[in-house]
Structure formats: C-alpha cells, structure tokens
Coordinates of C-alpha atoms and ligand atoms in Angstrom, one line a residue:
M1 CA 48.1 20.5 30.3
D2 CA 47.5 24.0 29.6
L3 CA 43.9 23.4 29.2
K4 CA 43.9 21.7 32.5
N5 CA 45.6 24.4 34.2
E6 CA 43.5 26.8 33.0
N7 CA 40.4 25.2 34.1
N8 CA 41.9 24.9 37.5
R9 CA 42.4 28.5 37.6
K10 CA 39.0 29.1 36.6
R11 CA 37.8 27.0 39.2
R12 CA 40.0 28.5 41.8
A13 CA 38.8 31.9 40.4
G14 CA 35.1 30.7 40.7
S15 CA 35.6 29.5 44.5
R16 CA 36.8 33.1 45.2
G17 CA 33.7 34.7 43.4
P18 CA 33.7 36.2 40.1
E19 CA 36.9 38.0 38.8
P20 CA 36.2 41.9 39.3
D21 CA 37.8 43.0 36.2
V22 CA 36.1 41.1 33.5
D23 CA 32.9 42.9 32.3
P24 CA 30.7 40.5 30.7
Q25 CA 29.1 43.1 28.7
T26 CA 32.5 43.4 26.4
P27 CA 31.5 42.4 23.1
V28 CA 33.1 39.2 21.7
L29 CA 34.2 38.8 18.3
R30 CA 31.7 36.7 16.2
I31 CA 34.5 35.0 14.7
S32 CA 35.7 33.9 18.0
Q33 CA 32.7 32.4 18.8
L34 CA 32.3 30.5 15.5
D35 CA 35.9 29.3 15.8
A36 CA 35.1 27.9 19.3
L37 CA 32.1 25.9 17.9
E38 CA 34.2 24.7 15.2
L39 CA 37.1 23.5 17.5
D40 CA 34.4 22.0 19.3
S41 CA 33.0 19.7 16.6
A42 CA 36.6 19.0 15.6
L43 CA 37.4 17.6 18.9
E44 CA 34.2 15.6 19.1
Q45 CA 35.4 14.1 15.7
L46 CA 39.1 13.5 17.0
V47 CA 37.6 11.5 20.0
W48 CA 35.3 9.5 17.9
T49 CA 38.0 8.7 15.7
Q50 CA 40.3 7.4 18.4
F51 CA 37.2 5.7 20.1
S52 CA 36.3 3.8 16.9
Q53 CA 40.0 3.0 16.4
C54 CA 40.0 0.9 19.6
F55 CA 37.4 -1.5 17.9
Q56 CA 39.7 -1.5 14.7
N57 CA 40.4 -5.2 15.2
C58 CA 37.0 -6.4 15.9
R59 CA 34.5 -7.4 13.4
P60 CA 33.8 -4.6 11.0
G61 CA 30.4 -2.7 11.4
L62 CA 30.4 -3.7 15.3
L63 CA 29.8 0.0 16.1
T64 CA 27.5 0.9 13.2
P65 CA 24.0 -0.1 14.8
L66 CA 25.0 1.9 18.1
E67 CA 26.7 4.7 16.5
P68 CA 24.2 7.5 17.3
E69 CA 24.0 6.4 20.8
L70 CA 27.7 6.0 21.3
R71 CA 28.2 9.5 19.8
V72 CA 25.8 10.9 22.2
L73 CA 27.4 9.2 25.1
L74 CA 31.1 10.6 24.0
H75 CA 29.2 14.0 23.7
L76 CA 28.2 13.6 27.3
L77 CA 31.5 12.7 28.5
L78 CA 33.2 15.6 26.9
W79 CA 30.5 17.7 28.3
R80 CA 30.6 16.4 31.9
F81 CA 34.5 17.3 32.0
T82 CA 34.5 20.7 30.1
L83 CA 31.3 22.6 30.1
Y84 CA 29.7 21.1 33.3
S85 CA 32.8 21.6 35.4
S86 CA 34.3 24.9 34.1
S87 CA 31.2 26.4 32.1
A88 CA 33.4 26.6 29.1
T89 CA 33.7 24.2 26.2
V90 CA 37.2 23.1 24.9
G91 CA 36.9 25.4 22.0
Q92 CA 36.1 28.3 24.3
S93 CA 38.9 27.5 26.6
L94 CA 41.3 27.9 23.9
L95 CA 40.1 31.1 22.7
S96 CA 39.9 32.5 26.3
L97 CA 36.1 32.5 26.3
R98 CA 33.4 31.1 28.7
Y99 CA 29.5 31.1 29.1
H100 CA 27.8 33.7 30.9
S101 CA 24.2 33.4 32.0
T102 CA 22.0 35.8 30.7
F103 CA 19.2 35.2 33.3
T104 CA 20.6 37.6 35.7
L105 CA 20.3 41.3 36.0
S106 CA 23.7 41.8 37.9
P107 CA 26.4 43.4 35.6
R108 CA 29.0 40.9 36.9
Y109 CA 29.9 37.7 35.6
R110 CA 27.6 34.7 36.6
P111 CA 28.3 31.1 35.5
L112 CA 25.6 28.8 34.0
S113 CA 23.5 27.0 36.5
P114 CA 23.5 23.2 36.2
R115 CA 20.1 23.2 34.8
Q116 CA 21.3 25.5 32.0
K117 CA 24.2 23.4 31.3
L118 CA 22.1 20.3 31.2
G119 CA 19.7 22.1 28.8
L120 CA 22.7 23.0 26.7
A121 CA 23.7 19.3 26.4
V122 CA 20.4 18.0 25.8
L123 CA 19.6 20.6 23.0
T124 CA 22.9 20.0 21.4
A125 CA 23.2 16.2 21.4
G126 CA 19.4 15.5 21.4
P127 CA 18.3 16.7 17.9
R128 CA 21.5 15.3 16.3
W129 CA 20.5 11.9 17.9
L130 CA 16.8 12.2 17.0
Q131 CA 17.9 12.8 13.3
E132 CA 20.1 10.0 13.0
R133 CA 17.7 7.7 14.5
S134 CA 14.4 8.9 13.4
H135 CA 14.0 6.3 10.7
S136 CA 14.8 3.3 12.7
L137 CA 12.7 4.6 15.4
L138 CA 9.6 5.3 13.3
T139 CA 10.1 1.6 11.7
G140 CA 10.6 0.0 15.2
L141 CA 7.3 1.9 16.2
G142 CA 5.6 0.3 13.2
L143 CA 6.7 -3.1 14.0
S144 CA 5.6 -3.0 17.5
L145 CA 2.2 -2.0 16.7
Q146 CA 2.0 -4.6 13.8
G147 CA -0.9 -7.0 13.9
P148 CA -3.5 -8.1 11.5
A149 CA -6.3 -5.5 12.7
S150 CA -4.0 -2.5 13.4
E151 CA -1.6 -2.8 10.1
R152 CA -3.4 0.1 8.4
D153 CA -3.6 2.2 11.7
S154 CA 0.0 1.7 12.1
S155 CA 1.0 2.6 8.5
L156 CA -1.2 5.7 9.2
L157 CA 0.3 6.6 12.4
Q158 CA 3.9 6.0 10.9
Q159 CA 2.9 8.3 7.9
G160 CA 1.7 11.0 10.3
L161 CA 4.7 10.7 12.8
R162 CA 7.0 11.1 9.7
K163 CA 5.1 14.1 8.6
A164 CA 5.0 15.8 12.1
L165 CA 9.0 14.9 12.2
T166 CA 9.6 16.4 9.1
L167 CA 7.5 19.4 10.0
V168 CA 9.4 20.0 13.3
S169 CA 12.8 19.6 11.9
S170 CA 12.1 22.1 9.4
I171 CA 10.8 24.5 12.0
A172 CA 13.8 23.8 13.8
K173 CA 16.1 24.6 10.8
F174 CA 14.2 27.4 10.1
A175 CA 14.6 28.8 13.7
S176 CA 18.4 28.1 13.6
L177 CA 18.7 30.1 10.4
I178 CA 16.7 33.0 11.9
N179 CA 18.8 32.7 15.0
F180 CA 22.1 32.8 13.0
L181 CA 21.0 35.9 11.1
V182 CA 20.2 37.6 14.5
F183 CA 23.7 36.5 15.8
I184 CA 25.2 38.1 12.5
R185 CA 23.3 41.3 13.4
N186 CA 24.0 41.5 17.0
G187 CA 26.8 39.0 17.9
R188 CA 25.1 36.8 20.3
H189 CA 24.1 33.5 20.6
P190 CA 25.4 31.9 17.3
V191 CA 23.4 28.6 18.1
L192 CA 19.8 28.2 18.9
A193 CA 20.6 25.9 22.0
E194 CA 22.7 29.0 23.6
R195 CA 19.6 31.4 23.1
I196 CA 17.2 29.2 24.7
T197 CA 19.2 28.3 27.7
G198 CA 20.4 31.7 28.1
A199 CA 24.1 31.0 27.7
R200 CA 26.2 33.6 26.2
A201 CA 30.0 33.6 25.4
V202 CA 32.0 36.1 27.3
F203 CA 35.7 36.7 27.8
S204 CA 37.4 34.6 30.6
K205 CA 40.3 37.0 30.8
P206 CA 40.8 40.6 30.6
N207 CA 42.8 42.0 27.7
V208 CA 42.4 38.9 25.7
V209 CA 44.7 38.2 22.6
R210 CA 43.8 35.5 20.1
D211 CA 45.9 32.5 21.2
V212 CA 46.0 31.7 17.5
T213 CA 48.2 34.6 16.0
Y214 CA 47.6 35.9 12.3
Q215 CA 51.1 35.2 11.6
Y216 CA 50.7 31.5 12.5
M217 CA 47.5 31.3 10.4
N218 CA 49.2 33.1 7.4
R219 CA 52.1 30.5 7.5
E220 CA 49.5 27.5 7.9
L221 CA 47.4 28.9 4.8
L222 CA 50.5 29.0 2.9
W223 CA 51.7 25.6 3.7
H224 CA 48.2 24.2 2.9
G225 CA 48.0 26.0 -0.3
F226 CA 51.6 24.7 -1.4
A227 CA 50.7 21.3 -0.1
E228 CA 47.6 21.3 -2.3
F229 CA 49.5 22.5 -5.1
L230 CA 52.0 19.6 -4.8
I231 CA 49.2 17.1 -4.6
F232 CA 48.0 18.4 -7.9
L233 CA 51.3 18.8 -9.6
L234 CA 53.2 15.7 -8.6
P235 CA 51.3 13.0 -10.4
L236 CA 51.8 15.0 -13.7
I237 CA 55.6 14.8 -13.3
N238 CA 57.3 11.7 -14.8
T239 CA 60.1 11.3 -12.7
R240 CA 61.8 8.5 -14.3
K241 CA 62.1 10.5 -17.6
L242 CA 63.5 13.4 -15.6
K243 CA 65.8 11.3 -13.7
A244 CA 66.9 9.7 -17.0
T245 CA 67.2 13.3 -18.9
I246 CA 69.2 14.5 -15.9
S247 CA 71.6 11.6 -15.7
S248 CA 72.4 11.6 -19.4
A249 CA 72.9 15.2 -19.4
V250 CA 75.1 15.1 -16.5
F251 CA 77.2 11.9 -17.3
G252 CA 76.6 11.8 -20.9
R253 CA 75.2 8.9 -23.1
Q254 CA 78.2 7.4 -23.7
S255 CA 79.0 6.3 -20.1
A256 CA 75.5 4.7 -19.9
D257 CA 76.4 2.9 -22.9
R258 CA 79.5 1.5 -21.6
E259 CA 77.9 0.5 -18.5
G260 CA 75.5 -1.4 -20.5
E261 CA 78.1 -3.2 -22.4
G262 CA 80.0 -4.4 -19.4
E263 CA 76.8 -5.8 -17.7
G264 CA 76.5 -8.8 -20.3
Q265 CA 74.2 -11.6 -19.4
E266 CA 73.3 -10.0 -16.0
V267 CA 70.9 -7.6 -17.9
W268 CA 68.9 -10.5 -18.2
K269 CA 68.2 -11.2 -14.9
E270 CA 66.6 -8.0 -13.9
C271 CA 63.8 -5.8 -15.1
G272 CA 65.4 -2.3 -16.2
L273 CA 62.5 -0.4 -14.5
C274 CA 61.8 -2.3 -11.2
G275 CA 64.8 -4.0 -10.8
E276 CA 63.1 -7.3 -9.7
W277 CA 63.4 -10.7 -11.8
P278 CA 61.6 -9.9 -14.8
T279 CA 57.9 -11.1 -15.2
M280 CA 56.6 -12.1 -18.6
P281 CA 60.0 -10.5 -19.9
H282 CA 59.8 -8.2 -23.0
M283 CA 62.3 -6.1 -24.8
V284 CA 62.0 -2.5 -26.6
G285 CA 64.8 -2.9 -29.1
C286 CA 67.9 -2.6 -26.8
Q287 CA 69.5 -5.4 -25.0
H288 CA 67.7 -4.8 -21.7
V289 CA 64.7 -6.7 -20.6
F290 CA 61.7 -5.5 -18.6
C291 CA 58.4 -6.9 -17.0
Y292 CA 55.6 -6.8 -19.3
Y293 CA 53.5 -4.6 -17.0
C294 CA 56.4 -2.3 -16.3
I295 CA 57.3 -1.5 -19.8
K296 CA 53.6 -1.4 -20.9
S297 CA 52.5 1.2 -18.3
H298 CA 55.4 3.1 -19.0
T299 CA 55.1 3.1 -22.8
I300 CA 51.3 4.1 -22.2
A301 CA 52.3 6.9 -19.7
D302 CA 55.3 8.2 -21.8
A303 CA 55.0 7.6 -25.8
S304 CA 58.7 8.7 -26.4
L305 CA 59.9 6.4 -23.5
T306 CA 63.6 5.6 -23.7
C307 CA 65.4 2.8 -22.0
P308 CA 66.2 4.0 -18.6
K309 CA 69.5 1.8 -18.7
C310 CA 70.9 2.9 -22.1
G311 CA 68.9 5.8 -23.2
A312 CA 67.9 4.0 -26.6
E313 CA 64.5 4.9 -28.1
A314 CA 61.9 2.5 -27.1
G315 CA 59.9 0.7 -29.6
Q316 CA 56.9 -1.6 -29.1
P317 CA 57.4 -4.3 -26.3
E318 CA 58.1 -7.7 -27.8
V319 CA 58.3 -11.0 -26.0
V320 CA 61.8 -11.9 -25.2
K321 CA 62.4 -15.4 -27.2
M322 CA 64.4 -18.0 -25.4
E323 CA 65.8 -21.1 -26.8
V324 CA 65.3 -23.9 -24.1
E325 CA 67.7 -26.7 -24.7
M326 CA 65.6 -30.1 -23.5
F327 CA 67.7 -32.7 -21.8
G328 CA 66.8 -36.1 -22.5
R329 CA 64.4 -37.4 -20.0
Ligands
LIG401 ZN1 59.6 -4.7 -13.9
LIG402 ZN1 68.5 -0.5 -22.9

C-alpha cells in the first residue's frame, strides 16, 4: 500500500516536472544500492515461490521444462509495473532511491528513457536465461542439424559454439567483477547492466532516512542468533528426562510410586512413553509396559533411563510374556 502511494506520488511529481530540491549528484550509500539489489532478488524469489505454489496440486515437475522462460516472464511482469512505470525497482523504492539517467548534461534529475529501461530489463534477464538454457539450446541446435552427412559438422559446430559461449560468459563475469571493483571505488553502478544503460541510483526524496532503522536490525540480528542457538541446542536436551527429574524433585518419588500401585491392570493397556496401546509390548523391570520402539529408542538415546511412570532404573527391555488361555473350538 505504502509502495503504491509512493509510486503514485512519484508519478504525480513526474508530471509536474522534476522535484527541484533533489540533487542527483548527492552520493548514495553503497550499502543502500546493494540492499536494493538484494531486496529485488528476494522479491523475485517470493513471486516465484507464490507462482509455483499455484501449481502445487498439478503433476510434479510440470513447470520444470519451462522454468527459465517463466522466470523471465515474471521478471518482465515485475519490471513492467515497477521499473517501467516509476523508474525505480521495488527495492529502490523501499530505500527511497530511483534511477537517474546519466546520459544528460543537465544537473537536474532525469528519469530513464523507455529504451534505457528496456535495456536494463534485457541485460538483467537475458544473460540469466541464456545461462540456464545454454545446454538445451546447444543440444537442440545439434539435433536440428543432425543428418548422416552433417553429423561431424554439427558436432564441430556445437563444440565451437560451446567454447564461444564459455568465453563470452567468462568475459562477462570478468567485466562484472571489474565493474564491482569500480563500484566499490566510486560508489556508482553496482551491476554492469546499470553502467551500460547509463542508469544510476539517486535519492528520490531529500533528507532521506533509512526506512530500516539500525535498532530494528539489531533486534532482528539478535533474535536470529537466538533462534539459531535454540535450533542447535534443543535436540541435545532430553526433555522427557528433564521432566521426570523435575517431577520427582517436586512431588517426590513416593507419590509416583503410590500412583503406580493404584493403577493396577490399567498400566498394561497403555505405553508408558507414548500413551497409546503398546505395540510389541516390552518391560524394563518395573510393572509398566512400553512399545518396543518407544523404549528401544529411549534406551539408545539415554543409557541411564528411568521409567517415566515410577522412576525405577530401567534395565534391558524384555518382551512381555502373556499367558493366553485357549478356549475349546
Ligand atoms: Zn509407545
Ligand atoms: Zn515403571
């Protein structure tokens, strides 16, 4: 909602002409520019997840053959309603940034031309698509040329194309590395596509404050660290044993014993660990009965296991021997 308002405001501002008080020469923090890219890719991932969930109930692997094309399509859809309409990606809008065209000599803000926006979309989505598709494209090309006479030619051609593609992609990677180093040096154009199309992130509002405050980030970091710690710690805690120790410390062992006495035959009807009808009933030395799997897994996990019902030392699980009376047929 906020975003839409912001965009509307921007569009209205655009129709009135550039805001006079935003100087595009004001340098933008490098971290904000990188954050904007990060937010954009997170958004794209989010949209993709939502989209693929729509096909959750269809045949599995339905989307896989078309995944690169669908991703490009979603990217273009996002591009149409964010960058194309307001000259800023979603991540940039969140951080009060927008693109400024560097192909202008005037010191005032100039939004990107449609051609620049298109170039940005093609240069962002194109290489990724090519990378994901290169293998199937090459094999497809090989198949279409396949014939008895041209088989050798096609394999040669395929090899040549593959080599050329590898060369081009390594040149592109190297260029983007150089671009990033230059970005770190002068703080402009974090990605190569922006440098080529002449798009530079500038502030959309004067006196901008980071929408994400450091206090919030600290809290987030702290909570994240705590959650990680819990994930590490929780499996190491034997909750059942802890519970048994605490309950025997609070209520005393005698009360548990008395409880056990009163139960009588009822104890045979449920497993002392899971509370269900015991499957393959086993005993550990006291009068309580357990499922084989319950007691076995617990004795493996905890060598000094005590019966959770009465607190008696648990020995090796033994099969419950029942005497079954046979009635005449
Ligand atoms: Zn059980
Ligand atoms: Zn017991």
